[in-house]
CSV table of C-alpha atoms in Angstrom, one decimal:
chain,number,residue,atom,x,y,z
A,743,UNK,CA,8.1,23.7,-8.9
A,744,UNK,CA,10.7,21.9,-10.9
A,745,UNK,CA,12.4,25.3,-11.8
A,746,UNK,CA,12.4,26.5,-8.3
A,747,UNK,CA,13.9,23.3,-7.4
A,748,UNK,CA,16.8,23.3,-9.4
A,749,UNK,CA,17.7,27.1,-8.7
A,750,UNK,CA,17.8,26.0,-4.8
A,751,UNK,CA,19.3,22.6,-5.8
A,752,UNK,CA,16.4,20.9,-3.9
A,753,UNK,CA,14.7,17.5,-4.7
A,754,UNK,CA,11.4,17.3,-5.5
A,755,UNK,CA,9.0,14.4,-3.7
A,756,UNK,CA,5.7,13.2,-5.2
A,757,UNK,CA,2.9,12.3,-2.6
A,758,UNK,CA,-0.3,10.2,-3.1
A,759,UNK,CA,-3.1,9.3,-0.5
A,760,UNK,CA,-0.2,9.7,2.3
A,761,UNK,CA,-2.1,6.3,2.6
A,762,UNK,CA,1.3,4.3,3.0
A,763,UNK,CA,3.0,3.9,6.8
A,764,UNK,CA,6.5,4.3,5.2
A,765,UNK,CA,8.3,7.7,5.1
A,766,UNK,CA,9.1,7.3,0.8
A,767,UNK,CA,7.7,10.6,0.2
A,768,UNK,CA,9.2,12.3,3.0
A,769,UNK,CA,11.6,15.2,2.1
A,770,UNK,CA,13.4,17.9,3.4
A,771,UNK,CA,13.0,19.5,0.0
A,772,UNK,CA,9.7,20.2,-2.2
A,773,UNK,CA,6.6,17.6,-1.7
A,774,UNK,CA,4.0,17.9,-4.2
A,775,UNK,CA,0.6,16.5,-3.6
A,776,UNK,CA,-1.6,15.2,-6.1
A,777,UNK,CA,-4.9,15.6,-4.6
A,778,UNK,CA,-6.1,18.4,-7.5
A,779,UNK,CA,-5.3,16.3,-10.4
A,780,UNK,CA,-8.2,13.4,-9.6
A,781,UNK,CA,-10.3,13.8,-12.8
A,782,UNK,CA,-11.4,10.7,-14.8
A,783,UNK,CA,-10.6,12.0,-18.5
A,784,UNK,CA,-11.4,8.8,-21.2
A,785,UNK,CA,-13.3,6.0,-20.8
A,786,UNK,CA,-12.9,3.5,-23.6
A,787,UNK,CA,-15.8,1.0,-23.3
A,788,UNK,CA,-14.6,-0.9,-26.3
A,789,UNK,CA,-11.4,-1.4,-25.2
A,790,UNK,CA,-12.4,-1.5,-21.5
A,791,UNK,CA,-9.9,0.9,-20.4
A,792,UNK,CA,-9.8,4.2,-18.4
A,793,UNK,CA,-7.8,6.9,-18.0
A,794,UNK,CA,-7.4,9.1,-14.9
A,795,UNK,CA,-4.8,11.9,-13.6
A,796,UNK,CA,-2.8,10.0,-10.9
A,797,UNK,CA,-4.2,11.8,-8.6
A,798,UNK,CA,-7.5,10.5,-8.1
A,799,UNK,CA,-8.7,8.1,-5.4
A,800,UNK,CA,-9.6,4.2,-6.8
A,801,UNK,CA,-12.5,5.2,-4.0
A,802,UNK,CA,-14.0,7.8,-6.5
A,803,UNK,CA,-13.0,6.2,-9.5
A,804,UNK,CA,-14.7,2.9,-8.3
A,805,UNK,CA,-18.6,4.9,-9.1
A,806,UNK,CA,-17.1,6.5,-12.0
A,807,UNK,CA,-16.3,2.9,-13.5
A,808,UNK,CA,-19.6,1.5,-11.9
A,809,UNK,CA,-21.7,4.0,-14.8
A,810,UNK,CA,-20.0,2.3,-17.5
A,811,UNK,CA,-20.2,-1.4,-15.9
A,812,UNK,CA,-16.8,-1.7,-15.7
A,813,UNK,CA,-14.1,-2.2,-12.7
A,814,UNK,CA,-11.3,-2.9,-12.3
A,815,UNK,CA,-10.0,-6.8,-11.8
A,816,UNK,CA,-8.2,-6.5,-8.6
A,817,UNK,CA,-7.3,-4.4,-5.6
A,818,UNK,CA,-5.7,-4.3,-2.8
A,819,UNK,CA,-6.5,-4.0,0.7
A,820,UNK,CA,-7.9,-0.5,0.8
A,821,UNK,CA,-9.3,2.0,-1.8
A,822,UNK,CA,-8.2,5.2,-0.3
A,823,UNK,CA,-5.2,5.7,-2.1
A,824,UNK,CA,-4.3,7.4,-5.9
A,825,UNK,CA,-4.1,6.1,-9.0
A,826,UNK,CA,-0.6,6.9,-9.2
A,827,UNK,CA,0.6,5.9,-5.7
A,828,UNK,CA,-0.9,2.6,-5.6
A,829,UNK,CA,0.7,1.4,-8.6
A,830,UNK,CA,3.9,3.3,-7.6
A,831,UNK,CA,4.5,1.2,-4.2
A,832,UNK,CA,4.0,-2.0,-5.9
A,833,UNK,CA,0.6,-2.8,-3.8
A,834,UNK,CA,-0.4,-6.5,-3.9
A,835,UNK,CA,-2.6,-8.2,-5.5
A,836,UNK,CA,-5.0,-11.1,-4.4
A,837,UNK,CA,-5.0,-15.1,-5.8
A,838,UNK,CA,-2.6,-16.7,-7.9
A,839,UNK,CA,-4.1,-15.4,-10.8
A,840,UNK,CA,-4.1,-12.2,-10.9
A,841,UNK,CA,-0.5,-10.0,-11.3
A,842,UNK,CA,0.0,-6.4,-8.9
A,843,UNK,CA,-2.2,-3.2,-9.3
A,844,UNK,CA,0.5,-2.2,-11.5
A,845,UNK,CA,0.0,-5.2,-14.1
A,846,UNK,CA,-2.9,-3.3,-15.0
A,847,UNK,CA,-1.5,-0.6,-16.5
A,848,UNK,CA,-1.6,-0.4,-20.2
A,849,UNK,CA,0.2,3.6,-20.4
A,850,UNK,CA,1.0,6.7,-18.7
A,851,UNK,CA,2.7,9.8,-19.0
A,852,UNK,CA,5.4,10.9,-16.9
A,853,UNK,CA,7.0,14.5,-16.4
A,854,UNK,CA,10.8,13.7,-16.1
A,855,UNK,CA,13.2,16.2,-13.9
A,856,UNK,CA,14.0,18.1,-17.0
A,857,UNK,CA,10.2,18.9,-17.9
A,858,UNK,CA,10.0,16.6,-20.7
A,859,UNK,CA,6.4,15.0,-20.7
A,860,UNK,CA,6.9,11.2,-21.4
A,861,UNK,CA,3.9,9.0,-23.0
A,862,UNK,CA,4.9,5.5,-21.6
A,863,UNK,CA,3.5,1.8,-22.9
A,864,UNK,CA,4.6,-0.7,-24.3
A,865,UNK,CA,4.8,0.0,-27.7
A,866,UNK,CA,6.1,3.9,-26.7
A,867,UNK,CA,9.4,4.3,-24.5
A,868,UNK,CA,8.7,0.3,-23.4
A,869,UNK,CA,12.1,0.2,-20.8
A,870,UNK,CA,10.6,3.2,-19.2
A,871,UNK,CA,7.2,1.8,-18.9
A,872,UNK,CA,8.1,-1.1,-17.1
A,873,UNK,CA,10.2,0.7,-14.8
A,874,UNK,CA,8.0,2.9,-14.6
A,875,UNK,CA,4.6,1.3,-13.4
A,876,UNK,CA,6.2,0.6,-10.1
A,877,UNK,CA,8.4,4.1,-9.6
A,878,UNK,CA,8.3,4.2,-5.7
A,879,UNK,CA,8.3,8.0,-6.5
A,880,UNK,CA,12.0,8.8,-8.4
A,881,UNK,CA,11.4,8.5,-12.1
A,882,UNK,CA,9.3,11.9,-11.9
A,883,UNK,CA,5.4,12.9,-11.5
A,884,UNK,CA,2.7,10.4,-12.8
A,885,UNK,CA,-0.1,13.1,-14.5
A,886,UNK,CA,-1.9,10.0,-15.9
A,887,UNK,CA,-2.6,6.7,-16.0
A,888,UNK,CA,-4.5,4.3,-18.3
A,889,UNK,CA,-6.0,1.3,-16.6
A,890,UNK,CA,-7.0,-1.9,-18.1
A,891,UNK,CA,-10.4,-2.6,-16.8
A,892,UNK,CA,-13.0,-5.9,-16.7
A,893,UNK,CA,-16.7,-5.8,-17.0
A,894,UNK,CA,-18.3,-5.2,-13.7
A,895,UNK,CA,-18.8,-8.1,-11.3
A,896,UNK,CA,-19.9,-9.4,-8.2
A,897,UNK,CA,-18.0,-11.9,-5.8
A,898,UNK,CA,-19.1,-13.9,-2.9
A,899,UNK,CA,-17.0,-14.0,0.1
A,900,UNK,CA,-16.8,-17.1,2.4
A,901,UNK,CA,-14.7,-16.9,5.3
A,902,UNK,CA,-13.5,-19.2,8.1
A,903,UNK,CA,-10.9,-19.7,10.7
A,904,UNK,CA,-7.8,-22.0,10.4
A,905,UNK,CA,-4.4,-21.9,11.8
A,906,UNK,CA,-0.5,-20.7,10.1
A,907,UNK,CA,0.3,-24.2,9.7
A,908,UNK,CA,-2.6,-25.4,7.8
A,909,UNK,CA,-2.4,-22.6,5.7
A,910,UNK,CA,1.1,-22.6,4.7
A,911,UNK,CA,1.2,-26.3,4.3
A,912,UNK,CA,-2.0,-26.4,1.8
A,913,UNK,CA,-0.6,-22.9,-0.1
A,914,UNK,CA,-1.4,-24.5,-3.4
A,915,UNK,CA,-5.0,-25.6,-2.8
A,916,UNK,CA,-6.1,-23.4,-1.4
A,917,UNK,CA,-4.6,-20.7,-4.2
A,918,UNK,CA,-6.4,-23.2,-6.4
A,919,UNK,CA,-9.8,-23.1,-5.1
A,920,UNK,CA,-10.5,-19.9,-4.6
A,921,UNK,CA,-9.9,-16.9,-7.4
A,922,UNK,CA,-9.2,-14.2,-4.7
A,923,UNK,CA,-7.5,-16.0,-2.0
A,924,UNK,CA,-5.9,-14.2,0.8
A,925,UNK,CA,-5.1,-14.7,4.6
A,926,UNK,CA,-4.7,-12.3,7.4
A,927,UNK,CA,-2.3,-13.8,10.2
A,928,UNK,CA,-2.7,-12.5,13.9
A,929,UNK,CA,0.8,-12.4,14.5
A,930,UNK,CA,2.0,-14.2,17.7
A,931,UNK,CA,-0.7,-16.8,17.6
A,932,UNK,CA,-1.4,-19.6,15.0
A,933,UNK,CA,-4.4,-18.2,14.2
A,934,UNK,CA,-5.2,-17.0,10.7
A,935,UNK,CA,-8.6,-16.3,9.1
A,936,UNK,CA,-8.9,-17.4,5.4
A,937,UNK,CA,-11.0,-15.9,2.8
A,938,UNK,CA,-11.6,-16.7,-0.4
A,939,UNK,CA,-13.8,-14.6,-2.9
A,940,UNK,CA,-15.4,-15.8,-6.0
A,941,UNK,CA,-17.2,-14.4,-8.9
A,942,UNK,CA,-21.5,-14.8,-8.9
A,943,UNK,CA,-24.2,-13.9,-10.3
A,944,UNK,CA,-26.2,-14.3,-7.1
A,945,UNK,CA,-27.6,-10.7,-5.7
A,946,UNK,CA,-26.2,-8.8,-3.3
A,947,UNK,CA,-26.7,-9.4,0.0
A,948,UNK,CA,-24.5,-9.8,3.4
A,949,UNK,CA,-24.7,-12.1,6.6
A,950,UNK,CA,-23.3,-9.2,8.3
A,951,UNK,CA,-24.6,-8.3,12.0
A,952,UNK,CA,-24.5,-4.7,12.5
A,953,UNK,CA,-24.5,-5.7,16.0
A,954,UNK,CA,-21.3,-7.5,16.0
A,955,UNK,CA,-19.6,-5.9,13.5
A,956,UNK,CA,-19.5,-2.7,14.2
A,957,UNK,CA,-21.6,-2.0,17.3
A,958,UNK,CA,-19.3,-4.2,19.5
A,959,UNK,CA,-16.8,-5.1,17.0
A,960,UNK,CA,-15.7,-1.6,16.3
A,961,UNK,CA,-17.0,0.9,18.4
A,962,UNK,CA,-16.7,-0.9,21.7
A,963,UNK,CA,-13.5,-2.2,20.7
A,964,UNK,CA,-12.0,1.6,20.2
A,965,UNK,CA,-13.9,2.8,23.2
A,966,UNK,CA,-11.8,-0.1,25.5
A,967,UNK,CA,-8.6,0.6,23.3
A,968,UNK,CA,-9.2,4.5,24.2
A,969,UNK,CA,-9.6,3.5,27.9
């Protein structure tokens, strides 16, 4: 692809998931898509690390790391989305303690525009690595990546209503009494609900109402949207 490219003087575009709403990987020239290159290839339980071709969905890798009781120690807001785009597109973290997806990346490799394969850390071509780990898609094709894991864990979720102001003016307790903080704003209102998710040893289990949740709280809700 990278030959053909440069004989029609054409760009080449790297696509993930397709997960993100922006048009980054859109292109009038070539577009390759990941989707083949998902295999988990090393798991290092000593050193707690993994490494995956880009490729792969944190939604399959999530069982893969659940064999080995590892996972990784944050994500964002969804799972459907590859190794290699979710750390390309700078997705967030949650809480004040924890950096962005792309924190936890101890190495990759990268295939520049030239063909050269690239093994990237911080102790191997470090200025690359750091620009590297959040590429938004120009630096070249992400084949792997090497992800700092933690041992496995569970968290318990308590949720609750407040409002914009209340949030923003108590920012820093609230970032300090919760590990995974994180509010979702309905915009236009000044209603936000907070949730905050901390680790337990406690056994799963959910207050859920299938009911609510989904019965009425999804399904009717898309039915009356549709309409």
């Amino acid at each position: 692809v990278l030959a053909l490219a440069r004989q029609q003087n054409k760009r080449v575009k790297v696509v993930g998931g397709g997960h993100s709403p922006s048009d980054i990987a859109c292109t009038d020239g070539f577009m390759i898509h990941m989707g083949k290159m998902n295999r988990v290839l090393q798991v290092d339980t000593e050193k707690k690390q993994v490494t995956v071709e880009a490729g792969i969905l944190l939604a399959d890798l999530h069982p893969q790391l659940d064999k080995h009781g590892l996972a990784l120690s944050n994500l964002g807001a969804v799972s459907d989305v590859t190794a290699g785009g979710v750390i390309g597109t700078g997705t967030h973290n949650t809480g004040i303690e924890h950096g962005i997806l792309a924190t936890q990346v101890v190495a990759l490799t990268l295939l520049t525009a030239d063909g050269t394969i690239l093994e990237c850390s911080e102790s191997s071509n470090a200025e690359v690595f750091q620009a590297v780990r959040v590429h938004l898609g120009c630096l070249g094709v992400i084949l792997t990546v090497t992800l700092q894991c933690v041992p496995q864990f569970h968290l318990q979720e308590t949720s609750f209503p407040s409002t914009l102001r209340e949030v923003l003016d108590n920012l820093d307790n609230h970032l300090k009494k919760s590990e995974y903080f994180r509010f979702l704003w309905f915009p236009h209102t000044e209603n936000v609900s907070v949730i905050y998710q901390d680790h337990t040893n406690k056994p799963p289990s959910s207050s859920a109402s299938w009911f609510w949740d989904y019965a009425v709280g999804f399904y009717l809700l898309e039915f009356l949207l549709w309409i």
